[in-house]
Amino acid sequence: MRKVSIFGATGSIGQNTIDLIARDPDAYDVVALTGGANIAQLAVDARRLGADLAVTAYEDRLDELRAALDRSGVEVAAGQAALTEAASRPADWVMSAIVGAAGLAPGLEALEQGATLALANKETLVCAGRLVLETAEAHGARLLPVDSEHSAVFQALVGEEIAAVERIVITASGGAFRDWPLEDLANATVEQASCHPNWNMGQRITIDSASMFNKALEVIETREYFGVSPEQIEVLVHPESMVHALVGFRDGALMAHLGAPDMRHAIGYALHWPDRRDLPVERLDLAQLGQLHFRAPDEARYPALSLARQVMARGGLAGAVFNAAKERALDLFIARKAGFLDMVAIVETVLDRFEGSSGLLDATMTLDNVSETDHLARKWADDAMIKRAG
Ligand code: NAD
Ligand code: MG
C-alpha cells in the first residue's frame, strides 16, 4: 500500500484528490489529512479514509475536530506547527493543496522527508523556487506539477531534452472578465469575479483568474519548475480551456496537450506517474467541438502579466513579495475594502517599495527570510491601500 498525505484536503484540489484515492481504497494508506475551517468535511474524510491523523490549521477549532472524530481512532491536532509535524510523517506521496504561501513550510518539510510532492500549491515555487528545488535535490525527493498547464508541459516533455525546447506556451481562459469593457473593471464585484467560465475551483484562484494574477503566478512557476528563461514563456488566451499548454521545439514542432477542464486528470497523472491509469474524466470529442479559439493576451486588460515579467527579471525574493502582496490585496478585495483594479496597483506599489529598500530583495533564500519578507509585504500592501483610500 502507498502511504499518502493530503494537505488542504478540504479544498477543491484536496476533494478531487480524495475522489481518486477513494475509488481504490486498498491501494492507499492515508497518513495525514489537513484542512482549515471546514471541520465537518475534514472529519468525514478522515473517518472514511481511515487516516492516521487529521489536522486543522486553526488552534481554536481543535475541540470541535476532536469531538467530530470521537471514537474514530484518528489522531487530531491543530495549528501551524501541527501542519508541519504532519508533513514530517513518512509518506510516499503527498498532495500539496493548501492555498497561498501557507503551503510552503509543510511542502518543504515533506521534501525533507524524501516524499514525492504533487504540487498544486504554485505559491511554493513562486515564493521560494530555488530553495524548494534545492531541498528536493538534497533529499532525493521528487516534485511533480499538478497545475493543469504545468502538468501538460511536463507530459509534453516526456522523452525530450529541455535543451530542445524553444518556448513554452501556457493557456489562460481569460477569466470572468475577458469580454468586459475595460472601463467597467474598476467596479467589478467579488461575486462577479468569483464565477469562472470553465473551471470549478476555490474562490481565491477563481478571482486570481479574473485578474490574471493566477496566470502571472503560473508564468513564474513555469520558469522555476522547467528552468527556461522568461523570454521562452508565452501566455495565450484560449477561452475553451481545452488546450492546457503547448511546447514548441527547436525544429518548429508544437506539441499541445488537450483535455476536458477537470483537475482530476492532472492530479491522477501525478498520482500514478510514471504510469498512466484509467481516470474518470470526460473524453474530448473534437469533431463535436468543431473549433477552438486563441488570442494574444491584452496587456492593458491584464497588467498582472507585466508585473510577473518584472518579478522574474528582478529575481531574489521578488517572487515572495509579489505573492504576499497579491494575497493581501486579494484579502482586501474579498473584504470589499479594495476595488478590483486596486489589487494590481497595490502589488506594484509594494514591489517598488521593496526595490527602493536596499538589500531586502537580496537576502538569502531561507524559509525564515521568505516568511519575514512575506509578512512585511502584507503590511506594506495595507499601507498602499490606506494611501490609495486617503
Ligand atoms: P481551496 O480554497 O478550495 O482550498 C484550500 C485548502 O487549503 C483548504 O483545505 C483550506 O482549508 C486550506 N487552507 C486555507 N488556508 C490555509 C492556511 N492558512 N493554512 C493551512 N491550510 C489552509 O483552494 P483550491 O482551489 O483547492 O487551491 C489549492 C491550491 O491549488 C492553490 O495553490 C491553487 O492555486 C492551486 N490550484 C488549484 C486549482 C483548482 O482547480 N482549484 C488548479 C490549479 C492549481
Ligand atoms: Mg493552472
CSV table of C-alpha atoms and ligand atoms in Angstrom, one decimal:
chain,number,residue,atom,x,y,z
A,1,MET,CA,0.0,0.0,0.0
A,2,ARG,CA,1.2,3.5,-0.8
A,3,LYS,CA,1.4,5.9,2.1
A,4,VAL,CA,-0.3,9.2,1.1
A,5,SER,CA,-1.0,12.5,2.8
A,6,ILE,CA,-3.1,15.4,1.6
A,7,PHE,CA,-2.5,19.0,2.7
A,8,GLY,CA,-5.5,21.2,2.0
A,9,ALA,CA,-7.7,18.1,1.9
A,10,THR,CA,-11.0,20.0,2.3
A,11,GLY,CA,-10.4,22.4,-0.7
A,12,SER,CA,-11.2,22.0,-4.4
A,13,ILE,CA,-8.0,20.2,-5.3
A,14,GLY,CA,-8.0,18.2,-2.0
A,15,GLN,CA,-11.5,16.9,-2.6
A,16,ASN,CA,-10.6,15.9,-6.2
A,17,THR,CA,-7.6,14.0,-4.9
A,18,ILE,CA,-9.8,12.2,-2.3
A,19,ASP,CA,-12.2,11.3,-5.1
A,20,LEU,CA,-9.5,9.5,-6.9
A,21,ILE,CA,-8.0,7.8,-3.8
A,22,ALA,CA,-11.4,6.7,-2.5
A,23,ARG,CA,-12.0,4.8,-5.8
A,24,ASP,CA,-9.2,2.4,-4.9
A,25,PRO,CA,-9.1,2.2,-1.1
A,26,ASP,CA,-7.0,-0.9,-0.9
A,27,ALA,CA,-4.1,0.8,-2.7
A,28,TYR,CA,-3.6,3.7,-0.3
A,29,ASP,CA,-2.7,4.0,3.4
A,30,VAL,CA,-3.7,7.6,4.4
A,31,VAL,CA,-1.2,9.1,6.8
A,32,ALA,CA,-2.4,12.7,7.3
A,33,LEU,CA,-5.3,14.9,6.1
A,34,THR,CA,-5.1,18.7,6.8
A,35,GLY,CA,-7.7,21.4,6.4
A,36,GLY,CA,-8.8,24.8,7.7
A,37,ALA,CA,-12.2,25.8,8.9
A,38,ASN,CA,-14.3,23.1,7.3
A,39,ILE,CA,-14.1,20.7,10.3
A,40,ALA,CA,-17.1,18.6,9.3
A,41,GLN,CA,-15.6,17.8,5.9
A,42,LEU,CA,-12.2,17.0,7.3
A,43,ALA,CA,-13.7,14.7,9.9
A,44,VAL,CA,-15.9,12.8,7.4
A,45,ASP,CA,-12.9,12.2,5.1
A,46,ALA,CA,-10.5,11.2,7.8
A,47,ARG,CA,-13.0,8.6,9.1
A,48,ARG,CA,-13.9,7.4,5.6
A,49,LEU,CA,-10.3,7.0,4.5
A,50,GLY,CA,-9.1,5.7,7.9
A,51,ALA,CA,-6.4,8.4,8.2
A,52,ASP,CA,-3.9,8.2,11.0
A,53,LEU,CA,-4.0,12.0,11.6
A,54,ALA,CA,-6.3,14.9,10.9
A,55,VAL,CA,-5.1,18.5,11.4
A,56,THR,CA,-6.9,21.8,11.2
A,57,ALA,CA,-4.8,25.0,10.7
A,58,TYR,CA,-6.8,26.7,13.4
A,59,GLU,CA,-5.9,26.1,17.0
A,60,ASP,CA,-9.3,27.3,18.3
A,61,ARG,CA,-11.1,24.6,16.3
A,62,LEU,CA,-9.2,21.7,17.9
A,63,ASP,CA,-12.0,20.7,20.3
A,64,GLU,CA,-14.5,20.7,17.5
A,65,LEU,CA,-12.3,18.4,15.4
A,66,ARG,CA,-11.7,16.1,18.4
A,67,ALA,CA,-15.5,15.8,19.0
A,68,ALA,CA,-16.1,15.2,15.3
A,69,LEU,CA,-13.6,12.3,15.3
A,70,ASP,CA,-14.5,10.9,18.7
A,71,ARG,CA,-14.1,7.1,18.8
A,72,SER,CA,-12.7,7.1,15.2
A,73,GLY,CA,-9.2,6.1,16.1
A,74,VAL,CA,-8.0,9.2,14.1
A,75,GLU,CA,-5.4,11.3,16.0
A,76,VAL,CA,-6.2,15.1,15.9
A,77,ALA,CA,-4.0,18.2,16.1
A,78,ALA,CA,-4.2,21.9,15.3
A,79,GLY,CA,-2.1,24.9,14.4
A,80,GLN,CA,0.8,25.8,12.1
A,81,ALA,CA,3.3,23.6,14.0
A,82,ALA,CA,0.9,20.7,13.8
A,83,LEU,CA,0.7,21.1,10.0
A,84,THR,CA,4.5,20.9,9.7
A,85,GLU,CA,4.6,17.9,12.1
A,86,ALA,CA,2.0,16.2,9.9
A,87,ALA,CA,4.3,16.8,6.9
A,88,SER,CA,7.2,15.2,8.8
A,89,ARG,CA,5.4,11.9,9.0
A,90,PRO,CA,6.8,9.4,6.4
A,91,ALA,CA,4.6,9.2,3.2
A,92,ASP,CA,5.4,8.1,-0.3
A,93,TRP,CA,3.2,10.6,-2.0
A,94,VAL,CA,2.0,14.0,-0.7
A,95,MET,CA,-0.5,16.3,-2.3
A,96,SER,CA,0.3,20.0,-1.6
A,97,ALA,CA,-3.1,21.7,-2.0
A,98,ILE,CA,-3.2,24.4,0.7
A,99,VAL,CA,-4.0,27.8,-0.9
A,100,GLY,CA,-1.4,30.5,-0.5
A,101,ALA,CA,2.1,30.9,1.0
A,102,ALA,CA,0.9,28.8,4.0
A,103,GLY,CA,1.6,25.8,1.8
A,104,LEU,CA,5.3,26.5,1.7
A,105,ALA,CA,6.5,25.2,5.1
A,106,PRO,CA,4.6,21.9,5.0
A,107,GLY,CA,5.7,21.3,1.4
A,108,LEU,CA,9.4,21.9,2.3
A,109,GLU,CA,9.1,19.5,5.3
A,110,ALA,CA,7.6,16.8,3.1
A,111,LEU,CA,10.5,17.2,0.6
A,112,GLU,CA,13.0,17.0,3.5
A,113,GLN,CA,11.5,13.6,4.3
A,114,GLY,CA,12.1,12.5,0.7
A,115,ALA,CA,8.4,12.3,-0.3
A,116,THR,CA,7.2,12.7,-3.8
A,117,LEU,CA,5.4,16.1,-3.6
A,118,ALA,CA,2.5,16.6,-6.0
A,119,LEU,CA,2.4,20.4,-6.2
A,120,ALA,CA,-0.9,22.1,-6.7
A,121,ASN,CA,0.3,25.0,-4.5
A,122,LYS,CA,2.0,27.1,-7.1
A,123,GLU,CA,2.8,29.7,-4.4
A,124,THR,CA,5.5,27.3,-3.1
A,125,LEU,CA,7.6,27.8,-6.3
A,126,VAL,CA,6.7,31.5,-6.7
A,127,CYS,CA,7.9,32.4,-3.2
A,128,ALA,CA,10.9,30.1,-2.9
A,129,GLY,CA,11.6,28.3,-6.1
A,130,ARG,CA,15.3,27.8,-5.7
A,131,LEU,CA,15.1,26.8,-2.1
A,132,VAL,CA,12.4,24.2,-2.9
A,133,LEU,CA,14.3,22.7,-5.8
A,134,GLU,CA,17.5,22.5,-3.8
A,135,THR,CA,15.7,20.9,-0.9
A,136,ALA,CA,14.2,18.3,-3.2
A,137,GLU,CA,17.5,17.6,-4.7
A,138,ALA,CA,19.3,17.4,-1.4
A,139,HIS,CA,16.8,14.8,-0.1
A,140,GLY,CA,16.3,12.8,-3.2
A,141,ALA,CA,12.7,13.9,-3.3
A,142,ARG,CA,10.6,14.4,-6.4
A,143,LEU,CA,8.4,17.4,-7.3
A,144,LEU,CA,5.5,16.7,-9.7
A,145,PRO,CA,3.4,19.5,-11.1
A,146,VAL,CA,-0.4,19.5,-10.6
A,147,ASP,CA,-1.3,22.9,-12.0
A,148,SER,CA,-3.0,21.8,-15.3
A,149,GLU,CA,-0.7,23.9,-17.5
A,150,HIS,CA,2.4,22.6,-15.9
A,151,SER,CA,1.2,19.0,-15.9
A,152,ALA,CA,0.5,19.5,-19.6
A,153,VAL,CA,4.0,20.8,-20.2
A,154,PHE,CA,5.5,18.0,-18.1
A,155,GLN,CA,3.6,15.4,-20.2
A,156,ALA,CA,4.7,17.0,-23.5
A,157,LEU,CA,8.3,16.8,-22.3
A,158,VAL,CA,8.3,13.1,-21.7
A,159,GLY,CA,11.3,11.7,-23.6
A,160,GLU,CA,12.5,15.2,-24.6
A,161,GLU,CA,15.5,17.2,-23.6
A,162,ILE,CA,14.8,20.7,-22.1
A,163,ALA,CA,17.6,22.0,-24.4
A,164,ALA,CA,15.4,21.1,-27.4
A,165,VAL,CA,12.7,23.4,-26.1
A,166,GLU,CA,12.3,26.8,-27.9
A,167,ARG,CA,9.2,28.0,-26.0
A,168,ILE,CA,6.5,27.0,-23.6
A,169,VAL,CA,3.0,28.4,-24.1
A,170,ILE,CA,0.6,28.2,-21.2
A,171,THR,CA,-3.0,29.0,-21.9
A,172,ALA,CA,-5.5,31.2,-20.0
A,173,SER,CA,-9.2,31.2,-20.2
A,174,GLY,CA,-9.2,34.9,-19.7
A,175,GLY,CA,-11.3,34.6,-16.6
A,176,ALA,CA,-14.7,36.1,-15.7
A,177,PHE,CA,-14.0,39.5,-17.3
A,178,ARG,CA,-12.3,38.6,-20.6
A,179,ASP,CA,-15.1,40.2,-22.7
A,180,TRP,CA,-16.0,43.1,-20.4
A,181,PRO,CA,-15.4,46.7,-21.5
A,182,LEU,CA,-12.2,47.8,-19.8
A,183,GLU,CA,-13.9,50.8,-18.2
A,184,ASP,CA,-16.2,48.5,-16.3
A,185,LEU,CA,-13.4,46.6,-14.5
A,186,ALA,CA,-13.0,49.2,-11.7
A,187,ASN,CA,-16.5,48.4,-10.5
A,188,ALA,CA,-16.3,44.6,-10.8
A,189,THR,CA,-17.6,42.9,-7.7
A,190,VAL,CA,-16.4,39.9,-5.7
A,191,GLU,CA,-19.4,37.9,-6.8
A,192,GLN,CA,-18.8,38.7,-10.4
A,193,ALA,CA,-15.0,37.8,-10.1
A,194,SER,CA,-15.8,34.6,-8.4
A,195,CYS,CA,-17.5,33.0,-11.4
A,196,HIS,CA,-15.1,31.1,-13.6
A,197,PRO,CA,-16.3,30.4,-17.2
A,198,ASN,CA,-14.8,26.8,-17.3
A,199,TRP,CA,-13.2,25.6,-14.1
A,200,ASN,CA,-14.8,24.9,-10.8
A,201,MET,CA,-12.1,26.0,-8.3
A,202,GLY,CA,-11.6,27.6,-4.9
A,203,GLN,CA,-12.7,31.2,-4.6
A,204,ARG,CA,-9.2,32.7,-4.4
A,205,ILE,CA,-7.8,31.1,-7.5
A,206,THR,CA,-11.0,32.0,-9.4
A,207,ILE,CA,-10.7,35.7,-8.6
A,208,ASP,CA,-7.0,35.4,-9.5
A,209,SER,CA,-8.1,34.0,-12.9
A,210,ALA,CA,-10.3,37.1,-13.5
A,211,SER,CA,-7.3,39.4,-12.7
A,212,MET,CA,-4.8,37.1,-14.4
A,213,PHE,CA,-2.7,37.1,-11.2
A,214,ASN,CA,-3.2,33.3,-11.4
A,215,LYS,CA,-1.5,33.3,-14.9
A,216,ALA,CA,1.2,35.7,-13.6
A,217,LEU,CA,2.0,33.2,-10.8
A,218,GLU,CA,2.0,30.4,-13.3
A,219,VAL,CA,4.5,32.1,-15.6
A,220,ILE,CA,6.8,32.4,-12.7
A,221,GLU,CA,6.0,28.7,-11.7
A,222,THR,CA,6.9,27.7,-15.3
A,223,ARG,CA,10.3,29.5,-15.1
A,224,GLU,CA,11.1,27.9,-11.7
A,225,TYR,CA,9.9,24.4,-12.5
A,226,PHE,CA,11.3,23.9,-16.0
A,227,GLY,CA,14.3,26.2,-15.7
A,228,VAL,CA,13.6,28.0,-19.0
A,229,SER,CA,14.2,31.8,-19.5
A,230,PRO,CA,11.4,34.3,-19.1
A,231,GLU,CA,11.6,35.1,-22.8
A,232,GLN,CA,10.7,31.5,-23.6
A,233,ILE,CA,7.4,31.6,-21.8
A,234,GLU,CA,4.3,32.8,-23.5
A,235,VAL,CA,0.7,33.2,-22.4
A,236,LEU,CA,-2.1,32.5,-24.9
A,237,VAL,CA,-5.8,33.3,-24.2
A,238,HIS,CA,-7.9,30.3,-25.1
A,239,PRO,CA,-11.5,30.7,-23.9
A,240,GLU,CA,-12.5,27.0,-24.0
A,241,SER,CA,-9.7,25.7,-21.6
A,242,MET,CA,-9.3,22.5,-23.6
A,243,VAL,CA,-5.7,23.0,-24.7
A,244,HIS,CA,-3.8,23.4,-21.4
A,245,ALA,CA,-0.3,24.2,-22.7
A,246,LEU,CA,1.9,23.8,-25.7
A,247,VAL,CA,5.7,23.1,-26.0
A,248,GLY,CA,7.5,24.5,-29.0
A,249,PHE,CA,10.7,22.7,-30.0
A,250,ARG,CA,13.7,23.9,-32.0
A,251,ASP,CA,12.6,22.0,-35.1
A,252,GLY,CA,9.3,24.0,-35.1
A,253,ALA,CA,7.1,21.2,-33.8
A,254,LEU,CA,4.5,22.4,-31.4
A,255,MET,CA,3.2,19.7,-29.0
A,256,ALA,CA,-0.2,20.5,-27.5
A,257,HIS,CA,-1.9,18.9,-24.5
A,258,LEU,CA,-5.7,18.7,-24.7
A,259,GLY,CA,-8.2,17.5,-22.2
A,260,ALA,CA,-11.5,18.5,-20.6
A,261,PRO,CA,-11.2,21.1,-17.8
A,262,ASP,CA,-11.1,18.6,-14.9
A,263,MET,CA,-8.3,18.7,-12.4
A,264,ARG,CA,-8.6,15.0,-11.7
A,265,HIS,CA,-6.6,14.5,-14.9
A,266,ALA,CA,-3.5,16.4,-13.6
A,267,ILE,CA,-3.9,15.1,-10.1
A,268,GLY,CA,-4.3,11.5,-11.4
A,269,TYR,CA,-1.3,11.9,-13.7
A,270,ALA,CA,0.9,12.9,-10.7
A,271,LEU,CA,-0.6,10.1,-8.5
A,272,HIS,CA,0.2,7.4,-11.0
A,273,TRP,CA,3.3,8.8,-12.6
A,274,PRO,CA,5.2,7.5,-14.4
A,275,ASP,CA,2.3,5.2,-15.4
A,276,ARG,CA,-0.9,6.2,-17.0
A,277,ARG,CA,-4.1,4.7,-15.5
A,278,ASP,CA,-7.8,4.9,-16.2
A,279,LEU,CA,-9.1,8.2,-14.9
A,280,PRO,CA,-12.8,9.2,-14.6
A,281,VAL,CA,-12.5,12.3,-16.8
A,282,GLU,CA,-14.6,13.2,-19.8
A,283,ARG,CA,-13.1,12.3,-23.2
A,284,LEU,CA,-13.0,15.2,-25.7
A,285,ASP,CA,-14.9,14.8,-29.0
A,286,LEU,CA,-13.1,17.3,-31.2
A,287,ALA,CA,-15.5,16.7,-34.2
A,288,GLN,CA,-18.4,17.7,-31.9
A,289,LEU,CA,-16.5,20.7,-30.6
A,290,GLY,CA,-15.7,21.8,-34.1
A,291,GLN,CA,-13.5,24.7,-33.2
A,292,LEU,CA,-11.2,26.1,-30.6
A,293,HIS,CA,-10.2,29.8,-30.2
A,294,PHE,CA,-6.9,31.5,-29.4
A,295,ARG,CA,-5.8,35.1,-29.0
A,296,ALA,CA,-3.0,37.1,-27.6
A,297,PRO,CA,-3.5,38.5,-24.1
A,298,ASP,CA,-4.3,42.2,-23.9
A,299,GLU,CA,-1.7,43.7,-21.6
A,300,ALA,CA,-3.9,46.7,-20.8
A,301,ARG,CA,-6.6,44.3,-19.5
A,302,TYR,CA,-4.1,42.1,-17.7
A,303,PRO,CA,-1.3,44.2,-16.1
A,304,ALA,CA,-0.5,41.4,-13.7
A,305,LEU,CA,1.3,39.7,-16.5
A,306,SER,CA,3.8,42.5,-16.9
A,307,LEU,CA,4.4,42.5,-13.2
A,308,ALA,CA,5.3,38.8,-13.4
A,309,ARG,CA,7.9,39.7,-16.1
A,310,GLN,CA,9.3,42.4,-13.7
A,311,VAL,CA,9.5,39.9,-10.9
A,312,MET,CA,11.4,37.3,-13.0
A,313,ALA,CA,13.8,40.0,-14.2
A,314,ARG,CA,14.4,41.1,-10.6
A,315,GLY,CA,14.9,37.6,-9.1
A,316,GLY,CA,15.9,37.2,-5.4
A,317,LEU,CA,12.9,37.4,-3.1
A,318,ALA,CA,10.8,39.4,-5.5
A,319,GLY,CA,8.5,36.3,-6.0
A,320,ALA,CA,7.8,36.1,-2.3
A,321,VAL,CA,6.9,39.8,-2.3
A,322,PHE,CA,4.8,39.6,-5.4
A,323,ASN,CA,2.8,36.6,-4.0
A,324,ALA,CA,2.3,38.0,-0.5
A,325,ALA,CA,1.3,41.5,-1.7
A,326,LYS,CA,-1.1,39.8,-4.1
A,327,GLU,CA,-2.6,37.6,-1.3
A,328,ARG,CA,-3.1,40.6,0.9
A,329,ALA,CA,-4.6,42.7,-2.0
A,330,LEU,CA,-7.0,39.8,-2.6
A,331,ASP,CA,-8.0,39.6,1.1
A,332,LEU,CA,-8.8,43.4,0.8
A,333,PHE,CA,-10.8,42.9,-2.3
A,334,ILE,CA,-12.8,39.9,-0.8
A,335,ALA,CA,-13.4,42.1,2.3
A,336,ARG,CA,-14.7,44.8,0.0
A,337,LYS,CA,-12.0,47.2,1.2
A,338,ALA,CA,-10.3,47.4,-2.2
A,339,GLY,CA,-11.6,47.6,-5.7
A,340,PHE,CA,-10.8,45.1,-8.5
A,341,LEU,CA,-8.2,47.3,-10.1
A,342,ASP,CA,-6.7,48.4,-6.7
A,343,MET,CA,-5.2,44.9,-6.5
A,344,VAL,CA,-2.7,45.3,-9.2
A,345,ALA,CA,-1.9,48.9,-8.0
A,346,ILE,CA,-1.2,47.7,-4.5
A,347,VAL,CA,1.1,44.9,-5.7
A,348,GLU,CA,3.0,47.3,-7.9
A,349,THR,CA,3.4,49.8,-5.1
A,350,VAL,CA,4.8,47.1,-2.7
A,351,LEU,CA,7.2,45.8,-5.3
A,352,ASP,CA,8.5,49.4,-5.9
A,353,ARG,CA,8.9,49.9,-2.2
A,354,PHE,CA,11.0,46.8,-1.8
A,355,GLU,CA,13.0,47.7,-4.9
A,356,GLY,CA,13.8,51.0,-3.2
A,357,SER,CA,14.8,49.4,0.2
A,358,SER,CA,18.3,48.3,-0.3
A,359,GLY,CA,19.2,44.7,0.4
A,360,LEU,CA,15.7,43.4,1.2
A,361,LEU,CA,15.2,41.5,-2.0
A,362,ASP,CA,18.7,40.1,-2.0
A,363,ALA,CA,18.6,38.4,1.4
A,364,THR,CA,19.5,34.7,1.3
A,365,MET,CA,16.5,32.5,0.3
A,366,THR,CA,15.8,30.6,3.6
A,367,LEU,CA,12.4,29.7,4.9
A,368,ASP,CA,12.8,32.3,7.7
A,369,ASN,CA,13.8,35.1,5.3
A,370,VAL,CA,10.9,34.2,2.9
A,371,SER,CA,8.5,34.3,5.8
A,372,GLU,CA,9.8,37.7,7.1
A,373,THR,CA,9.6,39.1,3.6
A,374,ASP,CA,6.1,37.8,3.2
A,375,HIS,CA,4.9,39.4,6.5
A,376,LEU,CA,6.5,42.8,5.5
A,377,ALA,CA,5.0,42.7,2.0
A,378,ARG,CA,1.5,42.1,3.5
A,379,LYS,CA,2.0,45.0,5.9
A,380,TRP,CA,3.1,47.3,3.0
A,381,ALA,CA,0.1,46.1,1.0
A,382,ASP,CA,-2.1,47.5,3.8
A,383,ASP,CA,-0.1,50.8,3.8
A,384,ALA,CA,-0.5,51.0,0.0
A,385,MET,CA,-4.3,50.6,0.3
A,386,ILE,CA,-4.5,53.2,3.1
A,387,LYS,CA,-2.7,55.6,0.8
A,388,ARG,CA,-5.0,54.9,-2.1
A,389,ALA,CA,-8.1,55.3,0.0
A,390,GLY,CA,-6.8,58.5,1.6
B,1,NAD,P1,-9.4,26.0,-1.8
B,1,NAD,O1,-9.6,27.3,-1.2
B,1,NAD,O2,-10.6,25.3,-2.4
B,1,NAD,O3,-8.8,25.0,-0.7
B,1,NAD,C1,-7.7,25.4,0.1
B,1,NAD,C2,-7.3,24.4,1.1
B,1,NAD,O4,-6.3,25.0,2.0
B,1,NAD,C3,-8.5,24.1,2.1
B,1,NAD,O5,-8.3,22.8,2.6
B,1,NAD,C4,-8.2,25.1,3.2
B,1,NAD,O6,-8.8,24.6,4.5
B,1,NAD,C5,-6.7,25.1,3.3
B,1,NAD,N1,-6.2,26.3,3.9
B,1,NAD,C6,-6.6,27.6,3.6
B,1,NAD,N2,-5.8,28.5,4.3
B,1,NAD,C7,-4.9,27.7,5.0
B,1,NAD,C8,-3.9,28.1,5.9
B,1,NAD,N3,-3.6,29.3,6.2
B,1,NAD,N4,-3.2,27.0,6.5
B,1,NAD,C9,-3.5,25.8,6.2
B,1,NAD,N5,-4.4,25.4,5.3
B,1,NAD,C10,-5.2,26.4,4.8
B,1,NAD,O7,-8.2,26.1,-2.9
B,1,NAD,P2,-8.0,25.2,-4.2
B,1,NAD,O8,-8.7,25.9,-5.3
B,1,NAD,O9,-8.1,23.8,-3.9
B,1,NAD,O10,-6.5,25.5,-4.5
B,1,NAD,C11,-5.4,25.0,-3.7
B,1,NAD,C12,-4.1,25.2,-4.4
B,1,NAD,O11,-4.1,24.6,-5.6
B,1,NAD,C13,-3.8,26.7,-4.6
B,1,NAD,O12,-2.5,27.0,-4.5
B,1,NAD,C14,-4.3,26.9,-6.1
B,1,NAD,O13,-3.6,28.0,-6.7
B,1,NAD,C15,-3.8,25.6,-6.7
B,1,NAD,N6,-4.6,25.1,-7.9
B,1,NAD,C16,-5.9,24.9,-7.8
B,1,NAD,C17,-6.6,24.5,-8.9
B,1,NAD,C18,-8.1,24.3,-8.8
B,1,NAD,O14,-8.7,23.8,-9.8
B,1,NAD,N7,-8.8,24.5,-7.7
B,1,NAD,C19,-6.0,24.4,-10.1
B,1,NAD,C20,-4.6,24.6,-10.2
B,1,NAD,C21,-3.9,25.0,-9.0
B,2,MG,MG,-3.4,26.5,-13.7
